[in-house]
Amino acid sequence: MTDPKPWTIDDAAPGEQRHAPATLRNRDAIVEVLRDILPDYGTILEIASGTGEHIVYFGLQFPDLTFQPSDPDPDCCQSISAWTKREGVPNVLPPKQLDAQAAEWDVPRPAAILCINMVHISPWESSIGLFAKAGQLLDPGAPLYLYGPYLRADVETAPGNLAFERSLKSRDLRWGLRDVADMDALATQNGFVRESLTEMPANNISLVYRKHD
């Protein structure tokens, strides 16, 4: 695992795109999961888009969908815009500066919500906000997709993830790897049921939740 903000900024001027090396390693594996769960049309909202590399790549892979990026960090929003312009992706909208804990989300009504590598690099209240707002915004049957490292009671945690957990806690005691059981409980509280758990590169997993009737 890597630093909580694993993008390179040493040679990036304000407003330029940042680069997260892990994106190149996991984006195709994520796309394979998304092919099975995303709708044929509609707006796909990403929470915590980071550098913007994932959502720009998704825009290229799913040209019939519209993608709405968001991030609470204004520098990330500038990076998202820079990547979108650089790659010339017409179906990625301008980013929204948005925190998952915000009382209101000023976003188009989504057909699906994606959240990649946020849950462990944020307070638990951000996950609460994510599921609460997803429960309000998504129609029955719509997916909420999460990606990242998680703990599981029946699976031994990889040494790299344990080291990453210590690193996260050293930076902010509110951060840390979450247990899948806790995510499932939060999902249930907000009208979701977990549809699948998929093993992913570098000891990460994909979690797919569906809003039920």
CSV table of C-alpha atoms in Angstrom, one decimal:
chain,number,residue,atom,x,y,z
A,1,MET,CA,0.0,0.0,0.0
A,2,THR,CA,1.0,3.6,-0.4
A,3,ASP,CA,0.8,7.0,1.2
A,4,PRO,CA,-2.8,8.3,1.9
A,5,LYS,CA,-2.2,10.9,-0.9
A,6,PRO,CA,-0.2,8.8,-3.4
A,7,TRP,CA,0.0,11.2,-6.2
A,8,THR,CA,3.0,13.1,-7.5
A,9,ILE,CA,3.0,16.9,-7.2
A,10,ASP,CA,6.8,17.7,-7.2
A,11,ASP,CA,6.7,18.9,-10.8
A,12,ALA,CA,3.0,19.9,-11.0
A,13,ALA,CA,2.1,23.5,-11.0
A,14,PRO,CA,-1.2,24.7,-9.5
A,15,GLY,CA,-4.1,23.6,-11.8
A,16,GLU,CA,-2.1,20.8,-13.4
A,17,GLN,CA,-3.0,17.2,-13.3
A,18,ARG,CA,-1.6,15.0,-10.5
A,19,HIS,CA,-0.6,11.4,-10.9
A,20,ALA,CA,-1.5,8.4,-8.7
A,21,PRO,CA,0.7,5.5,-9.9
A,22,ALA,CA,-1.8,2.9,-8.4
A,23,THR,CA,-4.4,4.0,-10.9
A,24,LEU,CA,-2.5,2.3,-13.7
A,25,ARG,CA,-2.4,-0.9,-11.7
A,26,ASN,CA,-6.0,-1.1,-10.7
A,27,ARG,CA,-8.1,0.8,-13.3
A,28,ASP,CA,-8.7,-2.2,-15.7
A,29,ALA,CA,-9.6,-4.5,-12.8
A,30,ILE,CA,-12.1,-2.0,-11.6
A,31,VAL,CA,-13.5,-1.5,-15.1
A,32,GLU,CA,-14.2,-5.2,-15.4
A,33,VAL,CA,-16.4,-5.1,-12.2
A,34,LEU,CA,-18.1,-1.9,-13.4
A,35,ARG,CA,-19.0,-3.5,-16.8
A,36,ASP,CA,-21.3,-5.9,-14.9
A,37,ILE,CA,-23.0,-3.3,-12.7
A,38,LEU,CA,-23.2,0.1,-14.4
A,39,PRO,CA,-26.5,1.0,-16.3
A,40,ASP,CA,-26.6,1.6,-20.0
A,41,TYR,CA,-27.3,5.3,-19.6
A,42,GLY,CA,-27.5,8.0,-16.9
A,43,THR,CA,-25.1,10.0,-14.7
A,44,ILE,CA,-22.5,8.2,-12.7
A,45,LEU,CA,-21.4,10.1,-9.6
A,46,GLU,CA,-17.9,9.6,-8.1
A,47,ILE,CA,-17.3,10.7,-4.5
A,48,ALA,CA,-13.6,11.5,-3.7
A,49,SER,CA,-12.3,11.5,-7.2
A,50,GLY,CA,-8.8,12.4,-6.1
A,51,THR,CA,-6.5,13.1,-9.1
A,52,GLY,CA,-9.3,12.4,-11.6
A,53,GLU,CA,-7.4,9.7,-13.4
A,54,HIS,CA,-10.0,7.0,-12.6
A,55,ILE,CA,-13.0,8.9,-13.7
A,56,VAL,CA,-11.4,10.1,-16.9
A,57,TYR,CA,-10.5,6.5,-17.8
A,58,PHE,CA,-14.0,5.4,-17.0
A,59,GLY,CA,-15.3,8.1,-19.3
A,60,LEU,CA,-13.2,6.7,-22.1
A,61,GLN,CA,-14.4,3.1,-21.4
A,62,PHE,CA,-18.1,3.9,-21.1
A,63,PRO,CA,-18.8,6.6,-23.7
A,64,ASP,CA,-22.6,6.3,-23.4
A,65,LEU,CA,-22.5,7.3,-19.7
A,66,THR,CA,-22.1,10.7,-18.2
A,67,PHE,CA,-19.6,11.0,-15.3
A,68,GLN,CA,-19.8,13.5,-12.5
A,69,PRO,CA,-16.5,13.8,-10.5
A,70,SER,CA,-16.3,15.3,-7.0
A,71,ASP,CA,-13.7,15.9,-4.3
A,72,PRO,CA,-13.5,18.1,-1.2
A,73,ASP,CA,-10.0,19.2,-2.1
A,74,PRO,CA,-9.8,22.2,-4.5
A,75,ASP,CA,-6.4,21.1,-5.8
A,76,CYS,CA,-7.9,17.7,-6.7
A,77,CYS,CA,-10.7,19.4,-8.5
A,78,GLN,CA,-8.2,21.3,-10.5
A,79,SER,CA,-6.4,18.1,-11.3
A,80,ILE,CA,-9.6,16.4,-12.4
A,81,SER,CA,-10.3,19.3,-14.8
A,82,ALA,CA,-6.7,19.2,-16.1
A,83,TRP,CA,-6.9,15.4,-16.8
A,84,THR,CA,-10.4,15.8,-18.5
A,85,LYS,CA,-9.0,18.5,-20.7
A,86,ARG,CA,-5.8,16.6,-21.5
A,87,GLU,CA,-7.6,13.4,-22.5
A,88,GLY,CA,-10.5,15.3,-24.3
A,89,VAL,CA,-13.2,13.3,-22.6
A,90,PRO,CA,-16.6,14.9,-23.4
A,91,ASN,CA,-18.7,12.8,-21.1
A,92,VAL,CA,-16.9,13.8,-17.9
A,93,LEU,CA,-18.6,16.9,-16.3
A,94,PRO,CA,-16.7,19.6,-14.4
A,95,PRO,CA,-15.9,18.5,-10.9
A,96,LYS,CA,-17.9,19.5,-7.9
A,97,GLN,CA,-16.1,20.5,-4.7
A,98,LEU,CA,-18.0,18.1,-2.4
A,99,ASP,CA,-17.4,16.5,1.0
A,100,ALA,CA,-19.1,13.2,1.7
A,101,GLN,CA,-20.2,14.6,5.1
A,102,ALA,CA,-22.0,17.6,3.6
A,103,ALA,CA,-25.6,18.1,4.6
A,104,GLU,CA,-26.5,18.6,0.9
A,105,TRP,CA,-25.0,17.3,-2.3
A,106,ASP,CA,-25.3,19.7,-5.2
A,107,VAL,CA,-25.1,17.0,-7.9
A,108,PRO,CA,-27.3,15.6,-10.7
A,109,ARG,CA,-29.4,12.7,-9.6
A,110,PRO,CA,-27.1,9.7,-10.2
A,111,ALA,CA,-27.8,6.3,-11.7
A,112,ALA,CA,-24.9,4.9,-9.7
A,113,ILE,CA,-22.3,6.1,-7.2
A,114,LEU,CA,-18.6,5.1,-7.1
A,115,CYS,CA,-16.2,5.7,-4.2
A,116,ILE,CA,-12.7,4.5,-4.6
A,117,ASN,CA,-10.1,4.6,-1.8
A,118,MET,CA,-11.9,7.1,0.4
A,119,VAL,CA,-13.3,5.1,3.2
A,120,HIS,CA,-10.0,4.4,4.9
A,121,ILE,CA,-8.6,7.9,4.4
A,122,SER,CA,-11.4,9.7,6.1
A,123,PRO,CA,-13.3,9.8,9.4
A,124,TRP,CA,-16.1,7.2,9.9
A,125,GLU,CA,-18.5,10.1,9.5
A,126,SER,CA,-17.6,10.3,5.8
A,127,SER,CA,-18.8,6.7,5.3
A,128,ILE,CA,-22.0,7.5,7.2
A,129,GLY,CA,-22.6,10.5,5.0
A,130,LEU,CA,-21.8,8.5,1.8
A,131,PHE,CA,-24.4,5.8,2.6
A,132,ALA,CA,-27.0,8.2,3.9
A,133,LYS,CA,-26.9,10.4,0.8
A,134,ALA,CA,-26.6,7.4,-1.5
A,135,GLY,CA,-29.8,6.1,0.1
A,136,GLN,CA,-31.5,9.3,-0.6
A,137,LEU,CA,-30.3,9.8,-4.2
A,138,LEU,CA,-30.2,6.4,-5.7
A,139,ASP,CA,-33.3,4.7,-7.1
A,140,PRO,CA,-34.2,1.1,-6.2
A,141,GLY,CA,-31.8,-1.3,-7.9
A,142,ALA,CA,-29.1,1.3,-8.5
A,143,PRO,CA,-25.5,0.3,-7.4
A,144,LEU,CA,-23.1,1.9,-4.9
A,145,TYR,CA,-19.6,0.7,-5.7
A,146,LEU,CA,-16.7,0.8,-3.2
A,147,TYR,CA,-13.0,-0.1,-3.8
A,148,GLY,CA,-10.1,-0.3,-1.3
A,149,PRO,CA,-8.5,-2.3,1.4
A,150,TYR,CA,-10.9,-3.7,4.1
A,151,LEU,CA,-10.7,-6.0,7.1
A,152,ARG,CA,-12.7,-9.3,7.2
A,153,ALA,CA,-13.2,-11.5,10.2
A,154,ASP,CA,-12.7,-14.7,8.2
A,155,VAL,CA,-9.7,-13.6,6.1
A,156,GLU,CA,-6.2,-13.0,7.4
A,157,THR,CA,-5.2,-9.4,6.8
A,158,ALA,CA,-2.2,-9.1,4.5
A,159,PRO,CA,1.0,-7.7,6.2
A,160,GLY,CA,1.1,-4.8,3.8
A,161,ASN,CA,-2.4,-3.8,4.8
A,162,LEU,CA,-1.5,-4.0,8.5
A,163,ALA,CA,1.4,-1.7,7.9
A,164,PHE,CA,-0.8,0.6,5.9
A,165,GLU,CA,-3.3,0.6,8.8
A,166,ARG,CA,-0.5,1.7,11.2
A,167,SER,CA,0.6,4.4,8.7
A,168,LEU,CA,-3.0,5.7,8.5
A,169,LYS,CA,-3.4,5.9,12.3
A,170,SER,CA,-0.1,7.7,12.6
A,171,ARG,CA,-1.4,10.4,10.4
A,172,ASP,CA,-5.0,10.7,11.8
A,173,LEU,CA,-6.5,8.5,14.5
A,174,ARG,CA,-9.9,8.8,12.8
A,175,TRP,CA,-8.6,7.0,9.7
A,176,GLY,CA,-8.1,3.3,9.2
A,177,LEU,CA,-9.2,0.2,7.4
A,178,ARG,CA,-12.8,-0.6,7.9
A,179,ASP,CA,-14.4,-4.0,8.5
A,180,VAL,CA,-16.6,-5.3,5.7
A,181,ALA,CA,-19.2,-6.3,8.4
A,182,ASP,CA,-19.4,-2.6,9.6
A,183,MET,CA,-19.9,-1.5,6.0
A,184,ASP,CA,-22.6,-4.1,5.5
A,185,ALA,CA,-24.3,-2.9,8.7
A,186,LEU,CA,-24.1,0.7,7.5
A,187,ALA,CA,-25.6,-0.3,4.2
A,188,THR,CA,-28.5,-2.1,5.8
A,189,GLN,CA,-29.3,1.0,7.9
A,190,ASN,CA,-29.6,3.0,4.6
A,191,GLY,CA,-31.6,0.6,2.5
A,192,PHE,CA,-28.8,-1.3,0.7
A,193,VAL,CA,-27.9,-4.9,0.5
A,194,ARG,CA,-24.5,-6.2,-0.6
A,195,GLU,CA,-24.6,-7.9,-3.9
A,196,SER,CA,-20.9,-8.9,-4.3
A,197,LEU,CA,-17.4,-8.9,-2.9
A,198,THR,CA,-14.6,-9.2,-5.5
A,199,GLU,CA,-10.9,-9.8,-4.8
A,200,MET,CA,-8.8,-7.1,-6.5
A,201,PRO,CA,-5.1,-6.2,-7.0
A,202,ALA,CA,-2.8,-5.4,-4.1
A,203,ASN,CA,-5.0,-6.9,-1.4
A,204,ASN,CA,-8.0,-4.6,-2.2
A,205,ILE,CA,-11.6,-5.6,-2.7
A,206,SER,CA,-14.6,-4.3,-4.6
A,207,LEU,CA,-17.9,-4.1,-2.7
A,208,VAL,CA,-21.1,-3.7,-4.7
A,209,TYR,CA,-24.3,-2.6,-2.8
A,210,ARG,CA,-27.7,-2.3,-4.3
A,211,LYS,CA,-30.5,0.0,-3.2
A,212,HIS,CA,-33.5,-2.2,-2.5
A,213,ASP,CA,-37.2,-1.4,-2.8
